[in-house]
Amino acid sequence: MSDYTLRPNAPLAALSTFRVTARAQLLADVRSVDGLADLFAHPDYARLPALVLGEGSNLLLAGDVPGLLVSLSLPGIDVLKDDGNSALIRVAAGERWDDLVRWSVARGLHGFENMALIPGSVGASPIQNIGAYGAEVAEFIRTVEALDRQTLDIVRLPNSACCFGYRDSIFKQQPERWVIVAVEFELDRQRPLRLDYAGVRETLSSMGVDAPRPLHVAEAVSRLRAAKLPNPILIGNAGSFFKNPTVDRSIWEPLTHSFPSMPVFAHASDSAKLSAGWLIEQCGWKGRRDGDAGVSDMHALVLVNHGNASGLQILELARRVAASVKERFGVEIEPEPRIVGATW
Ligand code: FAD
Ligand code: EPU
């Protein structure tokens, strides 16, 4: 028996955190790396378009999914090396990211604590190089193991080959090519904690912690996130819907004269990152809704599904939000989630 099962015309409303209605032509539940290779080698499926599904927390289904939607049930955290100072671990793609964060902080390993409570799977974590509260996952990735659909080989890509950037990687740029099956991370026990992101130190002191360890930082970050971001269990959303835009000096400098309170974060020598949430809030969108598609009243960067919005309605709202930011500030903002069934 092969290590995958296929379900035709599968309903997807429960499989993405936006909870919009859509169907997959064939939903493949894959239970081993060999099963994945068998699936893609099968003459009936080899030429079909394929999309990998993690936990659906960065996905907007604006239409049905043609071809294969591949869900990886690949569990396992293996310690490859641990000399007491640092550890090298291999984590299979199907593990939940936040479970891995809890696993690592419980062992006194430093690094993942700032990224506590980010939803999703470990296999998706390199796709957009997840990040939060002053850390990005690429800092800890040693190697990504992925199936290359062009050759059907499992390849080991060192960090330097993954082209990681802000919410970017080679996997995001070539989505049809790569299926990540495992990630190797290196974490150490001496790395200084990063407490500089707004609110982290204050939350630690409100917790009565003055000599924080990674698990305290993970708890502080979790509290901050719970207060700031809508919970997808309660209201459908995919976290930040837009990336923070990086713009040249010729754009941000005049804006700071017109809008002195606008947050500007240094990026490279002449460019800066602006806060998409601030730009959107200034355009009056925070808390607004159009039918069941809305902009969160907790965080202007988060689009929400109040109940029965379709993926296309959410996309249409996103386009209007982006157009108004462009009109008012002359700044283009781009979506962060993968959009299926429509183009931006
Ligand atoms: P999915 O949404 O299922 O997939 C996302 C993309 O990755 C798709 O293109 C999919 O095809 C691809 N993919 C998934 N798994 C694989 C694989 N194994 N191989 C190849 N391609 C794959 N992100 C942040 O960076 N920082 C945050 O702070 C943050 N906060 C969030 C808060 C909320 C409330 C929500 C809902 C989302 C947030 N996100 C954040 C976005 C999201 O959690 C991450 O992008 C996460 O990594 C998505 O994981 P997933 O398993 O749900 O991927
Ligand atoms: N802001 C507003 N109005 C809002 C929300 C934010 O004006 O409604 C402004 C404030 O000035 C605030 C600033 O935006 O100080 C930054 O807000 P926040 O700290 O929430 O961070 P963000 O830039 O909006 C990014 C990531 C988040 C990540 C947080 C914390 C992106 C696109 N988003 O949000 O990631 O959790 O920083 O590090 O980079 C995600 O990618 O899905 C995501 C949630």
Tab-separated table of C-alpha atoms and ligand atoms in Angstrom:
chain	number	residue	atom	x	y	z
A	1	MET	CA	0.000	0.000	0.000
A	2	SER	CA	1.366	3.407	-0.884
A	3	ASP	CA	2.017	5.949	1.780
A	4	TYR	CA	-0.524	8.439	0.564
A	5	THR	CA	-4.270	8.674	0.229
A	6	LEU	CA	-6.182	10.787	-2.255
A	7	ARG	CA	-9.522	12.492	-1.801
A	8	PRO	CA	-11.186	13.983	-4.917
A	9	ASN	CA	-13.144	17.233	-4.776
A	10	ALA	CA	-12.160	17.765	-1.141
A	11	PRO	CA	-13.742	20.629	0.837
A	12	LEU	CA	-11.153	23.039	2.274
A	13	ALA	CA	-13.080	25.434	4.528
A	14	ALA	CA	-11.625	23.839	7.672
A	15	LEU	CA	-8.090	23.661	6.271
A	16	SER	CA	-7.149	27.330	6.070
A	17	THR	CA	-7.299	29.870	8.879
A	18	PHE	CA	-9.296	32.312	6.707
A	19	ARG	CA	-11.947	29.545	6.676
A	20	VAL	CA	-13.189	30.416	3.202
A	21	THR	CA	-15.055	27.889	1.103
A	22	ALA	CA	-13.074	26.180	-1.660
A	23	ARG	CA	-12.344	22.702	-2.967
A	24	ALA	CA	-9.251	20.809	-4.054
A	25	GLN	CA	-9.393	18.666	-7.172
A	26	LEU	CA	-7.332	16.035	-5.313
A	27	LEU	CA	-6.271	16.324	-1.698
A	28	ALA	CA	-3.283	14.050	-1.042
A	29	ASP	CA	-2.454	13.106	2.520
A	30	VAL	CA	1.169	11.961	2.409
A	31	ARG	CA	2.618	9.978	5.301
A	32	SER	CA	6.252	9.431	4.295
A	33	VAL	CA	8.969	10.942	2.135
A	34	ASP	CA	8.893	7.822	-0.066
A	35	GLY	CA	5.141	8.271	-0.420
A	36	LEU	CA	5.735	11.838	-1.620
A	37	ALA	CA	8.229	10.686	-4.252
A	38	ASP	CA	5.810	7.911	-5.350
A	39	LEU	CA	2.972	10.399	-5.688
A	40	PHE	CA	4.953	12.777	-7.878
A	41	ALA	CA	6.365	9.902	-9.960
A	42	HIS	CA	2.918	8.408	-10.625
A	43	PRO	CA	2.009	8.873	-14.317
A	44	ASP	CA	-1.521	10.029	-13.419
A	45	TYR	CA	-0.304	12.797	-11.117
A	46	ALA	CA	3.221	13.735	-12.256
A	47	ARG	CA	2.065	16.514	-14.584
A	48	LEU	CA	-0.636	17.989	-12.400
A	49	PRO	CA	-0.092	21.363	-10.769
A	50	ALA	CA	0.639	20.902	-7.075
A	51	LEU	CA	0.356	23.076	-4.015
A	52	VAL	CA	1.644	22.072	-0.602
A	53	LEU	CA	-0.672	22.684	2.327
A	54	GLY	CA	0.683	23.163	5.830
A	55	GLU	CA	-1.804	24.475	8.375
A	56	GLY	CA	-3.238	26.989	5.927
A	57	SER	CA	-2.320	30.002	8.062
A	58	ASN	CA	-0.746	31.961	5.210
A	59	LEU	CA	-3.041	31.059	2.391
A	60	LEU	CA	-5.932	32.876	0.723
A	61	LEU	CA	-8.078	30.515	-1.330
A	62	ALA	CA	-9.671	32.834	-3.875
A	63	GLY	CA	-10.812	29.872	-5.941
A	64	ASP	CA	-10.631	26.094	-6.071
A	65	VAL	CA	-7.251	24.371	-6.061
A	66	PRO	CA	-6.573	22.646	-9.378
A	67	GLY	CA	-4.505	19.436	-9.420
A	68	LEU	CA	-2.957	18.197	-6.215
A	69	LEU	CA	-3.111	19.772	-2.798
A	70	VAL	CA	-0.465	17.947	-0.796
A	71	SER	CA	-0.704	17.706	2.969
A	72	LEU	CA	2.357	16.264	4.711
A	73	SER	CA	1.813	14.160	7.837
A	74	LEU	CA	5.526	13.923	8.595
A	75	PRO	CA	6.286	14.010	12.342
A	76	GLY	CA	9.551	13.910	14.279
A	77	ILE	CA	12.179	15.959	16.095
A	78	ASP	CA	15.628	14.331	16.127
A	79	VAL	CA	18.611	15.650	18.032
A	80	LEU	CA	21.575	15.089	15.714
A	81	LYS	CA	24.152	16.594	18.052
A	82	ASP	CA	24.136	18.247	21.465
A	83	ASP	CA	27.415	19.115	23.189
A	84	GLY	CA	25.783	21.026	26.031
A	85	ASN	CA	26.459	24.412	24.430
A	86	SER	CA	24.618	24.005	21.178
A	87	ALA	CA	22.364	21.498	19.494
A	88	LEU	CA	21.727	20.497	15.904
A	89	ILE	CA	18.200	19.238	15.380
A	90	ARG	CA	16.309	17.838	12.408
A	91	VAL	CA	12.592	18.512	12.411
A	92	ALA	CA	10.146	16.932	9.982
A	93	ALA	CA	7.897	19.243	7.970
A	94	GLY	CA	4.632	18.168	9.606
A	95	GLU	CA	5.565	19.253	13.143
A	96	ARG	CA	3.775	22.338	14.437
A	97	TRP	CA	6.050	25.366	14.692
A	98	ASP	CA	4.855	26.453	18.129
A	99	ASP	CA	5.299	22.918	19.507
A	100	LEU	CA	8.922	23.121	18.354
A	101	VAL	CA	9.324	26.482	20.087
A	102	ARG	CA	7.986	24.967	23.350
A	103	TRP	CA	10.247	21.900	22.899
A	104	SER	CA	13.340	24.073	22.418
A	105	VAL	CA	12.763	26.553	25.249
A	106	ALA	CA	12.032	23.677	27.631
A	107	ARG	CA	15.579	22.441	26.882
A	108	GLY	CA	17.158	25.850	27.502
A	109	LEU	CA	17.946	26.337	23.815
A	110	HIS	CA	17.980	29.981	22.775
A	111	GLY	CA	16.657	31.431	19.540
A	112	PHE	CA	13.051	30.486	18.852
A	113	GLU	CA	11.528	32.263	21.871
A	114	ASN	CA	10.816	35.513	19.979
A	115	MET	CA	8.827	33.495	17.437
A	116	ALA	CA	6.522	31.780	19.933
A	117	LEU	CA	2.891	31.352	18.921
A	118	ILE	CA	3.409	31.850	15.181
A	119	PRO	CA	0.873	29.456	13.673
A	120	GLY	CA	1.797	26.879	11.069
A	121	SER	CA	4.044	23.955	10.338
A	122	VAL	CA	7.811	23.616	10.513
A	123	GLY	CA	7.831	22.767	6.790
A	124	ALA	CA	6.349	26.170	5.972
A	125	SER	CA	8.675	28.120	8.259
A	126	PRO	CA	11.423	28.617	5.627
A	127	ILE	CA	8.938	29.527	2.861
A	128	GLN	CA	8.536	33.139	3.899
A	129	ASN	CA	11.333	33.027	6.489
A	130	ILE	CA	8.919	33.521	9.371
A	131	GLY	CA	9.850	36.184	11.846
A	132	ALA	CA	8.627	38.154	14.828
A	133	TYR	CA	9.798	40.296	17.730
A	134	GLY	CA	13.289	40.819	16.332
A	135	ALA	CA	14.135	37.298	15.095
A	136	GLU	CA	13.835	35.415	11.811
A	137	VAL	CA	13.944	31.660	11.385
A	138	ALA	CA	16.696	31.856	8.734
A	139	GLU	CA	19.156	32.799	11.491
A	140	PHE	CA	18.853	29.249	12.844
A	141	ILE	CA	18.449	27.182	9.695
A	142	ARG	CA	21.482	25.120	8.785
A	143	THR	CA	19.944	23.004	5.984
A	144	VAL	CA	16.576	22.547	4.300
A	145	GLU	CA	15.708	19.087	2.971
A	146	ALA	CA	13.322	19.260	0.045
A	147	LEU	CA	11.992	17.189	-2.774
A	148	ASP	CA	12.916	18.802	-6.081
A	149	ARG	CA	9.952	18.191	-8.388
A	150	GLN	CA	12.185	18.706	-11.440
A	151	THR	CA	14.332	15.663	-10.626
A	152	LEU	CA	12.295	13.895	-7.903
A	153	ASP	CA	15.474	13.858	-5.774
A	154	ILE	CA	15.596	14.821	-2.133
A	155	VAL	CA	18.183	17.580	-1.924
A	156	ARG	CA	19.877	19.215	1.041
A	157	LEU	CA	20.033	22.968	0.547
A	158	PRO	CA	22.458	24.802	2.820
A	159	ASN	CA	21.245	28.082	4.271
A	160	SER	CA	23.270	30.063	1.715
A	161	ALA	CA	21.360	28.430	-1.178
A	162	CYS	CA	17.930	29.327	0.228
A	163	CYS	CA	18.084	33.081	-0.696
A	164	PHE	CA	16.426	34.087	2.558
A	165	GLY	CA	15.213	37.665	2.879
A	166	TYR	CA	12.440	39.508	4.684
A	167	ARG	CA	9.395	37.235	4.160
A	168	ASP	CA	11.200	35.650	1.214
A	169	SER	CA	13.158	32.581	0.095
A	170	ILE	CA	13.912	30.495	-2.966
A	171	PHE	CA	10.980	28.275	-1.946
A	172	LYS	CA	8.579	31.197	-2.127
A	173	GLN	CA	10.049	32.269	-5.472
A	174	GLN	CA	9.791	28.766	-7.011
A	175	PRO	CA	6.668	27.330	-5.361
A	176	GLU	CA	6.017	24.630	-7.969
A	177	ARG	CA	9.502	23.203	-7.572
A	178	TRP	CA	10.135	22.524	-3.893
A	179	VAL	CA	8.407	20.420	-1.259
A	180	ILE	CA	10.154	20.845	2.072
A	181	VAL	CA	10.269	17.584	4.019
A	182	ALA	CA	12.516	18.565	6.959
A	183	VAL	CA	14.577	21.429	8.344
A	184	GLU	CA	17.814	21.276	10.329
A	185	PHE	CA	18.283	23.998	12.904
A	186	GLU	CA	21.262	24.943	15.044
A	187	LEU	CA	20.451	26.471	18.416
A	188	ASP	CA	22.719	27.355	21.272
A	189	ARG	CA	22.409	27.909	24.987
A	190	GLN	CA	24.568	31.045	25.307
A	191	ARG	CA	23.096	33.331	22.682
A	192	PRO	CA	22.071	36.644	24.248
A	193	LEU	CA	18.310	37.049	24.502
A	194	ARG	CA	16.753	39.722	22.297
A	195	LEU	CA	14.492	41.881	24.396
A	196	ASP	CA	14.481	45.121	22.433
A	197	TYR	CA	11.240	44.779	20.473
A	198	ALA	CA	8.573	47.170	21.775
A	199	GLY	CA	6.756	45.723	24.770
A	200	VAL	CA	8.963	42.691	25.522
A	201	ARG	CA	10.870	44.127	28.519
A	202	GLU	CA	7.702	45.734	29.899
A	203	THR	CA	5.804	42.438	29.679
A	204	LEU	CA	8.654	40.544	31.361
A	205	SER	CA	8.646	42.997	34.220
A	206	SER	CA	4.850	42.816	34.527
A	207	MET	CA	5.387	39.032	34.856
A	208	GLY	CA	7.822	39.711	37.711
A	209	VAL	CA	10.766	38.280	35.751
A	210	ASP	CA	14.070	40.126	36.066
A	211	ALA	CA	16.498	37.402	34.925
A	212	PRO	CA	14.674	36.051	31.878
A	213	ARG	CA	15.288	32.695	30.278
A	214	PRO	CA	14.025	31.677	26.823
A	215	LEU	CA	10.787	30.277	28.216
A	216	HIS	CA	9.989	33.582	29.906
A	217	VAL	CA	10.585	35.444	26.647
A	218	ALA	CA	8.348	32.959	24.809
A	219	GLU	CA	5.615	33.595	27.375
A	220	ALA	CA	6.024	37.394	27.147
A	221	VAL	CA	5.869	37.287	23.335
A	222	SER	CA	2.790	35.034	23.500
A	223	ARG	CA	1.030	37.524	25.779
A	224	LEU	CA	1.895	40.438	23.496
A	225	ARG	CA	0.693	38.559	20.439
A	226	ALA	CA	-2.568	37.506	22.085
A	227	ALA	CA	-3.283	41.146	22.946
A	228	LYS	CA	-2.445	42.478	19.489
A	229	LEU	CA	-3.535	39.910	16.915
A	230	PRO	CA	-6.998	38.439	16.339
A	231	ASN	CA	-7.149	34.745	17.202
A	232	PRO	CA	-7.912	32.703	14.048
A	233	ILE	CA	-9.937	30.250	16.127
A	234	LEU	CA	-12.347	33.085	16.881
A	235	ILE	CA	-12.199	35.002	13.599
A	236	GLY	CA	-10.749	33.837	10.290
A	237	ASN	CA	-7.477	35.551	9.316
A	238	ALA	CA	-3.956	34.877	8.048
A	239	GLY	CA	-1.958	37.227	10.271
A	240	SER	CA	-0.453	40.222	8.457
A	241	PHE	CA	-2.086	40.403	5.070
A	242	PHE	CA	0.548	42.807	3.714
A	243	LYS	CA	4.327	42.940	4.029
A	244	ASN	CA	5.893	46.055	5.456
A	245	PRO	CA	7.101	47.956	2.381
A	246	THR	CA	10.765	48.788	1.843
A	247	VAL	CA	11.119	52.135	0.105
A	248	ASP	CA	13.917	54.415	-1.115
A	249	ARG	CA	14.940	57.596	0.621
A	250	SER	CA	13.313	59.619	-2.178
A	251	ILE	CA	9.973	58.253	-0.955
A	252	TRP	CA	10.297	58.033	2.811
A	253	GLU	CA	12.082	61.317	3.452
A	254	PRO	CA	9.374	63.629	2.046
A	255	LEU	CA	6.737	61.497	3.810
A	256	THR	CA	8.393	62.077	7.204
A	257	HIS	CA	8.050	65.823	6.622
A	258	SER	CA	4.344	65.544	5.820
A	259	PHE	CA	3.670	62.853	8.482
A	260	PRO	CA	6.146	63.359	11.363
A	261	SER	CA	4.578	60.561	13.435
A	262	MET	CA	5.060	57.923	10.683
A	263	PRO	CA	7.214	55.004	11.915
A	264	VAL	CA	10.361	54.526	9.791
A	265	PHE	CA	12.721	51.604	10.396
A	266	ALA	CA	16.241	51.741	8.944
A	267	HIS	CA	16.807	49.002	6.384
A	268	ALA	CA	19.847	49.428	4.129
A	269	SER	CA	21.870	52.609	3.674
A	270	ASP	CA	19.311	54.497	1.633
A	271	SER	CA	16.145	52.499	2.069
A	272	ALA	CA	13.779	52.127	4.990
A	273	LYS	CA	10.957	49.867	6.004
A	274	LEU	CA	7.606	51.532	6.663
A	275	SER	CA	4.805	50.158	8.790
A	276	ALA	CA	2.020	48.895	6.534
A	277	GLY	CA	-0.275	48.736	9.584
A	278	TRP	CA	0.257	52.438	10.241
A	279	LEU	CA	-0.298	53.397	6.583
A	280	ILE	CA	-3.530	51.369	6.470
A	281	GLU	CA	-4.822	52.757	9.744
A	282	GLN	CA	-4.146	56.319	8.544
A	283	CYS	CA	-6.313	55.595	5.503
A	284	GLY	CA	-9.198	54.897	7.888
A	285	TRP	CA	-9.486	51.149	7.313
A	286	LYS	CA	-8.989	49.776	10.808
A	287	GLY	CA	-12.151	47.998	11.967
A	288	ARG	CA	-14.021	48.615	8.679
A	289	ARG	CA	-15.882	45.846	6.931
A	290	ASP	CA	-17.466	45.230	3.599
A	291	GLY	CA	-19.988	42.432	4.112
A	292	ASP	CA	-18.102	39.683	5.929
A	293	ALA	CA	-14.666	40.757	4.677
A	294	GLY	CA	-13.042	43.213	7.027
A	295	VAL	CA	-9.950	44.880	8.433
A	296	SER	CA	-9.339	43.825	12.022
A	297	ASP	CA	-10.144	46.365	14.726
A	298	MET	CA	-7.162	44.972	16.706
A	299	HIS	CA	-4.496	45.359	14.014
A	300	ALA	CA	-4.860	47.210	10.715
A	301	LEU	CA	-2.509	44.828	8.901
A	302	VAL	CA	-4.814	41.864	9.432
A	303	LEU	CA	-7.762	41.162	7.132
A	304	VAL	CA	-10.509	39.083	8.689
A	305	ASN	CA	-13.410	36.883	7.665
A	306	HIS	CA	-16.376	37.800	9.877
A	307	GLY	CA	-18.186	34.622	8.840
A	308	ASN	CA	-19.071	33.893	5.276
A	309	ALA	CA	-16.725	36.021	3.188
A	310	SER	CA	-15.383	34.336	0.081
A	311	GLY	CA	-11.695	34.377	-0.733
A	312	LEU	CA	-12.459	36.690	-3.661
A	313	GLN	CA	-14.286	39.158	-1.403
A	314	ILE	CA	-11.283	39.271	0.921
A	315	LEU	CA	-8.973	39.752	-2.048
A	316	GLU	CA	-11.177	42.543	-3.398
A	317	LEU	CA	-11.042	44.322	-0.033
A	318	ALA	CA	-7.246	43.884	0.031
A	319	ARG	CA	-6.985	45.514	-3.383
A	320	ARG	CA	-9.022	48.500	-2.206
A	321	VAL	CA	-6.867	48.856	0.915
A	322	ALA	CA	-3.668	48.755	-1.149
A	323	ALA	CA	-5.050	51.229	-3.699
A	324	SER	CA	-5.925	53.735	-0.987
A	325	VAL	CA	-2.433	53.465	0.572
A	326	LYS	CA	-0.913	54.048	-2.866
A	327	GLU	CA	-3.156	57.035	-3.489
A	328	ARG	CA	-2.537	58.700	-0.141
A	329	PHE	CA	1.155	57.911	0.421
A	330	GLY	CA	2.478	56.864	-3.000
A	331	VAL	CA	3.615	53.553	-1.440
A	332	GLU	CA	2.896	50.114	-2.930
A	333	ILE	CA	2.034	47.388	-0.420
A	334	GLU	CA	2.089	43.732	-1.397
A	335	PRO	CA	0.273	40.741	0.059
A	336	GLU	CA	2.134	38.356	2.320
A	337	PRO	CA	-0.016	35.170	2.056
A	338	ARG	CA	0.008	32.852	-0.910
A	339	ILE	CA	-3.033	33.639	-3.057
A	340	VAL	CA	-4.555	30.685	-4.896
A	341	GLY	CA	-7.080	30.979	-7.700
A	342	ALA	CA	-6.434	34.629	-8.547
A	343	THR	CA	-3.521	36.950	-9.108
A	344	TRP	CA	-2.756	40.050	-7.108
B	1	FAD	P1	0.401	27.320	4.782
B	1	FAD	O1	-0.420	28.524	5.023
B	1	FAD	O2	-0.296	26.027	4.671
B	1	FAD	O3	1.257	27.544	3.456
B	1	FAD	C1	1.898	28.797	3.236
B	1	FAD	C2	2.756	28.672	1.963
B	1	FAD	O4	3.816	27.754	2.195
B	1	FAD	C3	1.994	28.102	0.760
B	1	FAD	O5	2.508	28.678	-0.412
B	1	FAD	C4	2.325	26.620	0.807
B	1	FAD	O6	2.229	26.000	-0.463
B	1	FAD	C5	3.762	26.655	1.278
B	1	FAD	N1	4.159	25.454	2.020
B	1	FAD	C6	3.677	25.054	3.227
B	1	FAD	N2	4.331	23.951	3.631
B	1	FAD	C7	5.240	23.650	2.669
B	1	FAD	C8	6.221	22.633	2.490
B	1	FAD	N3	6.398	21.673	3.407
B	1	FAD	N4	6.966	22.637	1.356
B	1	FAD	C9	6.786	23.586	0.414
B	1	FAD	N5	5.879	24.590	0.519
B	1	FAD	C10	5.125	24.627	1.631
B	1	FAD	N6	4.133	34.765	9.957
B	1	FAD	C11	5.286	35.329	10.382
B	1	FAD	O7	6.319	35.244	9.697
B	1	FAD	N7	5.357	35.993	11.569
B	1	FAD	C12	4.290	36.126	12.371
B	1	FAD	O8	4.395	36.749	13.430
B	1	FAD	C13	3.061	35.554	11.957
B	1	FAD	N8	1.955	35.666	12.722
B	1	FAD	C14	0.782	35.127	12.310
B	1	FAD	C15	-0.343	35.258	13.134
B	1	FAD	C16	-1.559	34.699	12.762
B	1	FAD	C17	-2.750	34.855	13.652
B	1	FAD	C18	-1.647	33.965	11.541
B	1	FAD	C19	-2.942	33.325	11.149
B	1	FAD	C20	-0.538	33.844	10.707
B	1	FAD	C21	0.684	34.429	11.092
B	1	FAD	N9	1.844	34.328	10.286
B	1	FAD	C22	3.027	34.866	10.714
B	1	FAD	C23	1.779	33.637	8.990
B	1	FAD	C24	1.930	32.101	9.105
B	1	FAD	O9	1.791	31.686	10.428
B	1	FAD	C25	3.283	31.622	8.584
B	1	FAD	O10	3.497	32.051	7.260
B	1	FAD	C26	3.415	30.101	8.634
B	1	FAD	O11	4.740	29.731	8.361
B	1	FAD	C27	2.482	29.384	7.668
B	1	FAD	O12	2.541	27.998	7.961
B	1	FAD	P2	1.445	26.995	7.429
B	1	FAD	O13	1.908	25.631	7.751
B	1	FAD	O14	0.123	27.393	7.915
B	1	FAD	O15	1.571	27.231	5.840
B	2	EPU	N1	0.515	49.993	13.754
B	2	EPU	C1	-0.509	50.884	13.570
B	2	EPU	N2	-1.780	50.416	13.583
B	2	EPU	C2	-2.075	49.131	13.777
B	2	EPU	C3	-1.035	48.208	13.961
B	2	EPU	C4	0.258	48.656	13.932
B	2	EPU	O1	-0.267	52.075	13.388
B	2	EPU	O2	-3.275	48.789	13.777
B	2	EPU	C5	1.899	50.479	13.736
B	2	EPU	C6	2.360	50.953	15.107
B	2	EPU	O3	3.182	52.086	14.907
B	2	EPU	C7	3.210	49.786	15.596
B	2	EPU	C8	3.837	49.323	14.285
B	2	EPU	O4	2.785	49.455	13.334
B	2	EPU	O5	4.172	50.194	16.500
B	2	EPU	C9	4.354	47.890	14.299
B	2	EPU	O6	3.290	47.006	14.706
B	2	EPU	P1	3.614	45.521	15.158
B	2	EPU	O7	4.618	45.528	16.248
B	2	EPU	O8	2.323	44.831	15.400
B	2	EPU	O9	4.365	44.904	13.908
B	2	EPU	P2	4.001	44.845	12.370
B	2	EPU	O10	5.128	45.498	11.624
B	2	EPU	O11	2.644	45.354	12.106
B	2	EPU	C10	5.296	42.640	11.974
B	2	EPU	C11	5.058	41.334	11.279
B	2	EPU	C12	4.255	40.404	12.164
B	2	EPU	C13	5.026	40.171	13.452
B	2	EPU	C14	5.218	41.519	14.138
B	2	EPU	C15	6.050	41.396	15.393
B	2	EPU	C16	5.072	41.795	8.913
B	2	EPU	C17	4.271	41.910	7.664
B	2	EPU	N3	4.386	41.558	10.029
B	2	EPU	O12	4.021	43.285	12.111
B	2	EPU	O13	4.126	39.163	11.489
B	2	EPU	O14	4.330	39.302	14.301
B	2	EPU	O15	5.921	42.416	13.234
B	2	EPU	O16	7.374	41.195	15.056
B	2	EPU	O17	6.297	41.883	8.866
B	2	EPU	C18	2.779	38.000	9.921
B	2	EPU	O18	3.751	38.022	9.161
B	2	EPU	O19	1.700	37.416	9.622
B	2	EPU	C19	2.868	38.676	11.202
B	2	EPU	C20	1.854	38.755	12.062
